XYZ file of C-alpha atoms in Angstrom:
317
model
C 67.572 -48.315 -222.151
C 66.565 -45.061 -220.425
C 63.372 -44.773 -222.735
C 62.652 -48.290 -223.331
C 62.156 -48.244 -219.640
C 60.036 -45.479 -219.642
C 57.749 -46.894 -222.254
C 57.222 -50.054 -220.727
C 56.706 -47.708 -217.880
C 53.706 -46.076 -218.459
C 52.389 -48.422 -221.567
C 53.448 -51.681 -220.597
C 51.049 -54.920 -220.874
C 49.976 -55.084 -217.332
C 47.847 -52.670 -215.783
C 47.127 -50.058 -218.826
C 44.529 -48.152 -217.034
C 46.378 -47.627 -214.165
C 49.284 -47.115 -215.839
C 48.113 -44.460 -218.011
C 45.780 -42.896 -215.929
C 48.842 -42.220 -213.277
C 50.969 -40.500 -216.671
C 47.672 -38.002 -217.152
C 48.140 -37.316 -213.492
C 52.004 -36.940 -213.688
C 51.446 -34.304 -216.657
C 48.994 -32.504 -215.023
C 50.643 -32.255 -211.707
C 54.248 -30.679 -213.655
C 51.847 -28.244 -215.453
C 49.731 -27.228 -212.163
C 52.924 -27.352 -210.559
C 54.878 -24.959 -212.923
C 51.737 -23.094 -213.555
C 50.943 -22.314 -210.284
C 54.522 -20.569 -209.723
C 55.760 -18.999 -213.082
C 51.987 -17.593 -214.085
C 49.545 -18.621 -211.161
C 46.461 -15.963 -212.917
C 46.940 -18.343 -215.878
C 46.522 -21.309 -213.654
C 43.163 -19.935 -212.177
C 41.866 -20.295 -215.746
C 42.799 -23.808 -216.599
C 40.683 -26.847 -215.349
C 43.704 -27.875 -213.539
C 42.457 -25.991 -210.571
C 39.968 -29.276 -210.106
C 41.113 -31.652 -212.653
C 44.074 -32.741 -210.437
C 42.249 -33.511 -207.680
C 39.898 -35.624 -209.579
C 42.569 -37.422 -211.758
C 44.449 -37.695 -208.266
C 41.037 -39.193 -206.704
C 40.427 -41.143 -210.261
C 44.269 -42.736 -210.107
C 43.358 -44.464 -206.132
C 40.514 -46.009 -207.685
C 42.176 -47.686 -210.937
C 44.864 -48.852 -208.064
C 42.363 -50.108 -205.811
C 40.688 -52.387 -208.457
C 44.361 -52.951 -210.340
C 46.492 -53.944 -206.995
C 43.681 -56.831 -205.465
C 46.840 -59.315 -205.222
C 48.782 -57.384 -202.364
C 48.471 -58.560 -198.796
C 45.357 -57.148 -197.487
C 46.720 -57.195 -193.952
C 47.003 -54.155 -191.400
C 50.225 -53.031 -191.484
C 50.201 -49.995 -193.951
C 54.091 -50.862 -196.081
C 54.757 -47.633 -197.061
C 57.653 -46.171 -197.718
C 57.819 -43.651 -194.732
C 57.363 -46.994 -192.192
C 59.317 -49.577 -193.111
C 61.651 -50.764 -196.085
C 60.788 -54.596 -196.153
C 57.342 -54.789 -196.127
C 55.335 -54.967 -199.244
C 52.490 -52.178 -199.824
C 49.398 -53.550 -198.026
C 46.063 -53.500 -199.879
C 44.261 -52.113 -197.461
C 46.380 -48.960 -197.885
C 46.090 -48.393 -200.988
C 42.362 -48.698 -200.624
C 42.378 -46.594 -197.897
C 44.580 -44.081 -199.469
C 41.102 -43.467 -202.170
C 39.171 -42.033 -199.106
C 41.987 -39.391 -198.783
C 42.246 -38.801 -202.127
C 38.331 -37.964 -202.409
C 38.686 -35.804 -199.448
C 41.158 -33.895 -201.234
C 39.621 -33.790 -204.615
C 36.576 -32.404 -203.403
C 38.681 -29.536 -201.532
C 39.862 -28.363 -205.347
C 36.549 -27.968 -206.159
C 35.318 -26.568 -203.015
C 37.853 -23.584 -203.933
C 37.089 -23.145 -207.166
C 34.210 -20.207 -206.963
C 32.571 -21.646 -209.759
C 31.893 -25.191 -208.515
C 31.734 -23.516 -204.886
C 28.694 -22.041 -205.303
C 27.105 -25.560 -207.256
C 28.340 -27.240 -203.772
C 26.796 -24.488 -201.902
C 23.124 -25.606 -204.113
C 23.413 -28.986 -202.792
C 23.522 -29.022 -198.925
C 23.624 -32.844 -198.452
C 27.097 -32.615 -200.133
C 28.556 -29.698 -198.173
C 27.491 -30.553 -194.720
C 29.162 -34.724 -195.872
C 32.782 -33.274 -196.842
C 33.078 -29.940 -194.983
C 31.735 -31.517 -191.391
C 31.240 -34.995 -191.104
C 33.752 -36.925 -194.016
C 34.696 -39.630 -191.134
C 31.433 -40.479 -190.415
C 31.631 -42.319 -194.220
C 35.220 -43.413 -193.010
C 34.463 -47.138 -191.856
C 33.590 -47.676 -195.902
C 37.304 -47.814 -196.330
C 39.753 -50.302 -194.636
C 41.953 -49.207 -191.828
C 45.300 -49.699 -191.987
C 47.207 -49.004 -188.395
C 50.118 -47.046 -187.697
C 50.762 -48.572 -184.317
C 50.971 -51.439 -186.093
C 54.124 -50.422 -188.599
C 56.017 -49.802 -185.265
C 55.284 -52.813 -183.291
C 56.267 -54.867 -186.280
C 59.808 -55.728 -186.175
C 60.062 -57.665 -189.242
C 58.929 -54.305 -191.710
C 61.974 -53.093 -191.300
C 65.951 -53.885 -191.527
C 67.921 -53.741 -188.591
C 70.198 -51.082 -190.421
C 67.117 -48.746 -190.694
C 65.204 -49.792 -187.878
C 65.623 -46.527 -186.042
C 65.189 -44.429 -188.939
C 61.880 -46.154 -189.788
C 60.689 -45.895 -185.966
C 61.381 -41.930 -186.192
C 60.375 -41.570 -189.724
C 56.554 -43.575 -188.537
C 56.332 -40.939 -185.789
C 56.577 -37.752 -188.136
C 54.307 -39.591 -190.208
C 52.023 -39.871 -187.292
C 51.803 -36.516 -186.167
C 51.879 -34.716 -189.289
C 48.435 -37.346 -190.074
C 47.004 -35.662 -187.377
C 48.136 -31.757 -188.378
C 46.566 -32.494 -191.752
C 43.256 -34.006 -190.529
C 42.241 -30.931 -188.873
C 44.101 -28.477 -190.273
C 44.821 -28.954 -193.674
C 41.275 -30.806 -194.006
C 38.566 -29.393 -191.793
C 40.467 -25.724 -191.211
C 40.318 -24.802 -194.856
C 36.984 -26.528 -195.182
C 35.561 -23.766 -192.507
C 37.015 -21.166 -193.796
C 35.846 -21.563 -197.426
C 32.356 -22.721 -195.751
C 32.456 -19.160 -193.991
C 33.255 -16.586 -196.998
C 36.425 -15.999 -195.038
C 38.849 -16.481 -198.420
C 40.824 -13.523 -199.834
C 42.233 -13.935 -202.724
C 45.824 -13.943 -201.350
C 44.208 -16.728 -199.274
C 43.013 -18.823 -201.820
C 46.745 -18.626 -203.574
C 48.343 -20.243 -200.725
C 45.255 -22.664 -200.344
C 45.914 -24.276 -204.174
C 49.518 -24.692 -202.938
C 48.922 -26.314 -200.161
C 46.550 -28.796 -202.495
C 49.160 -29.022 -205.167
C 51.508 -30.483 -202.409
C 48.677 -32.427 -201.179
C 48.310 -34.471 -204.575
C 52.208 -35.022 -203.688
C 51.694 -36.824 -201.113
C 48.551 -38.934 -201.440
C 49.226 -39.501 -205.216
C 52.590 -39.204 -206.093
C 53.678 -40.535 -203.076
C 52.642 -44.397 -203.999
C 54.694 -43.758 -207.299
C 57.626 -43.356 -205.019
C 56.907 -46.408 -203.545
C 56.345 -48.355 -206.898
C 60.525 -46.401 -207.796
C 61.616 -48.127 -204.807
C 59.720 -51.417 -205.104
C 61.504 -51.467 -208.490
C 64.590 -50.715 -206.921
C 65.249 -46.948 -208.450
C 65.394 -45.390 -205.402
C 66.893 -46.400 -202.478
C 64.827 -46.688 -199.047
C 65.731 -44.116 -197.196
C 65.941 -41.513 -200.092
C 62.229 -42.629 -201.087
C 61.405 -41.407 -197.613
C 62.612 -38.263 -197.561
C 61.624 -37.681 -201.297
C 58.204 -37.984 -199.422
C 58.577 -36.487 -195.915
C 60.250 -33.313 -198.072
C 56.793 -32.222 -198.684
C 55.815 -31.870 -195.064
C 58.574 -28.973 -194.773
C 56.883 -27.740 -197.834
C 53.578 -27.676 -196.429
C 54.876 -26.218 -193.297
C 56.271 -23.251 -195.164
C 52.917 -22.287 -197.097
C 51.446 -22.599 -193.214
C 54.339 -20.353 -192.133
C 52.658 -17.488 -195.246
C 49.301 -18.526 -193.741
C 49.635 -17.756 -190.351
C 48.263 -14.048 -190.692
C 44.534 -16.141 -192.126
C 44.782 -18.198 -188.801
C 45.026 -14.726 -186.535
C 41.887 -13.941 -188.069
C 40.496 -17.277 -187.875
C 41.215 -17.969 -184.323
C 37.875 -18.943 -183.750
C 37.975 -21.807 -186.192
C 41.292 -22.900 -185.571
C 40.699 -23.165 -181.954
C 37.123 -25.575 -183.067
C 40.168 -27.496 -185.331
C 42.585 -27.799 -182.369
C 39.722 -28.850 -180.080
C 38.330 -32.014 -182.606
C 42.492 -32.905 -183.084
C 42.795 -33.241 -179.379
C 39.209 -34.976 -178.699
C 40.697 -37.529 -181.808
C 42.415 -39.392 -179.178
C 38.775 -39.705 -177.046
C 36.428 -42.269 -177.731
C 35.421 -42.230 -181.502
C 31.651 -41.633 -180.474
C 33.152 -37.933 -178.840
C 34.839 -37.013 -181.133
C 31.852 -37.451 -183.999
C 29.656 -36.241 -181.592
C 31.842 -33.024 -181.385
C 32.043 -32.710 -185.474
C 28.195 -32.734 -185.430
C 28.661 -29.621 -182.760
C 31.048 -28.002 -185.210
C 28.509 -28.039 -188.006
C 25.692 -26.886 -186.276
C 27.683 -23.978 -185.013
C 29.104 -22.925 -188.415
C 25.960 -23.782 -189.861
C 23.810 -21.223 -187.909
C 27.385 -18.348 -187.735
C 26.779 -18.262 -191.710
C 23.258 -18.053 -191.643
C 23.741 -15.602 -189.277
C 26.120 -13.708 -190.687
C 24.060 -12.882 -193.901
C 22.066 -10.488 -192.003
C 23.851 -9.963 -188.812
C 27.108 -7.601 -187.775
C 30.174 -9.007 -186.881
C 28.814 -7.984 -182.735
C 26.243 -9.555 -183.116
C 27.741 -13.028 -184.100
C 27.733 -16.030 -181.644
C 30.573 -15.146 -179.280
C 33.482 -17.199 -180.441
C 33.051 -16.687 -184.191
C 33.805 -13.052 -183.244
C 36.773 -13.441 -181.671
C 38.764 -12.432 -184.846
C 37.074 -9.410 -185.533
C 37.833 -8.271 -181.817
C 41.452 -9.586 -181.472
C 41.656 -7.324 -184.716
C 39.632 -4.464 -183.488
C 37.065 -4.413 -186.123
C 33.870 -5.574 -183.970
């Protein structure tokens, strides 16, 4: 029963190219995955280092042209915000604006396709800086939303779904600026190390998690194979995950103080007036635009004041 299920699964009559397109995902993810702990120089070789991120990116689309037939309503459905409310179209549309985001971030730290980025400005300054000023492309689904609707959720749960929407929430915002923009800066700025760029595919790795593999926790509980809550934490797990590569990382934000004070500025200014907070993005680019220009033939003193705040906190200006 075990494998007819699984066959009809991944190859059933409905849906192929979704289907299989999520199963070349699934492989690649347990091979990145296994790769990137057991023999991570070996995983620097293989065109899993981008391919995941572009499968990832490649699996929202076939689900955004496969999954037309769910409510196309505001109130997101996913597992981490209710347990009676069906996915919502809009979401999983949405969800292939993330998923871009964060399959252009595995090529953006690949060195190779880093410096064909690098040849193509128009591209760099869209998804480094300004990725949100493409963002009203993409439906909205609303988190405020999930919690004033009573009916998403059972009474049984109903507290466990308010706290779980909340986590959700403010972890949203963490990754926005931080996991997004933060790494985008300091790849944009020639700030990597090596050791850097190790943590950096982990935190992407868990990234594909939780845009991709998150939905096919969704479609286990949908088909009743895992329970509510333990879909939820199956998901949420990966924010403690995350949290501990950021815990290893926090030596690369000492000596990026400068751009994770810019990061902790636009995640504040999020909560202004959308007009602010783009006008502050086109600020941050700008800035970071001129520092590298500037750095190419400048000292570290010599650098626009903030952007050398790391090299004088660490006493090498």
């Amino acid at each position: 029963k075990v494998v007819k299920a699984q066959i009809h699964l991944w190859f059933g009559p409905r849906f192929q190219v979704h289907r299989v397109t999520g199963l070349i995902f699934l492989l690649q993810f347990f091979a990145a995955f296994y790769l990137y702990i057991f023999n991570y120089e070996h995983y620097l070789k293989t065109p899993l280092v981008w391919t995941l991120g572009m499968t990832g990116f490649l699996q929202s689309v076939t689900a955004s042209c496969t999954f037309t037939f769910m409510p196309n309503i505001a109130d997101p459905g996913f597992i981490a915000m209710s347990d009676k409310a069906p996915l919502s179209y809009k979401f999983i549309v949405e969800n292939s604006f993330f998923s871009m985001l964060l399959a252009f971030q595995y090529c953006y730290m690949d060195n190779k396709i880093f410096e064909m980025i690098r040849a193509v400005p128009p591209i760099e300054i869209l998804f480094v800086f300004l990725p949100y000023y493409i963002r009203p492309l993409w439906p909205t689904t609303r988190i405020r939303t999930a919690l004033e609707n009573a009916k998403n959720k059972s009474d049984k749960n109903r507290f466990f779904y308010h706290a779980s929407t909340y986590i959700v929430k403010v972890f949203y915002s963490f990754a926005k600026h931080y996991i997004g923009f933060f790494l985008n800066y300091i790849r944009f700025l020639g700030r990597i190390t090596p050791e850097d760029q190790k943590t950096i595919h982990g935190i992407l790795i868990t990234s594909s998690y939780m845009t991709t593999i998150a939905l096919f926790l969704h479609t286990l509980k949908f088909k009743g194979w895992l329970g509510p809550r333990t879909a939820t934490v199956a998901y949420e797990g990966a924010y403690l995950i995350t949290a501990w590569f950021y815990w290893q990382f926090l030596g690369t934000i000492a000596a990026n103080l400068d751009l994770a004070l810019l990061c902790f500025v636009g995640m504040v200014l999020n909560f202004a007036p959308k007009g602010l907070w783009h006008a502050y993005q086109a600020f941050v680019l700008a800035y970071l635009w001129y520092a590298r220009a500037s750095a190419t033939s400048m000292p570290v003193a010599t650098l626009p004041p903030l952007l050398s705040l790391p090299a004088m906190i660490m006493g090498q200006a």
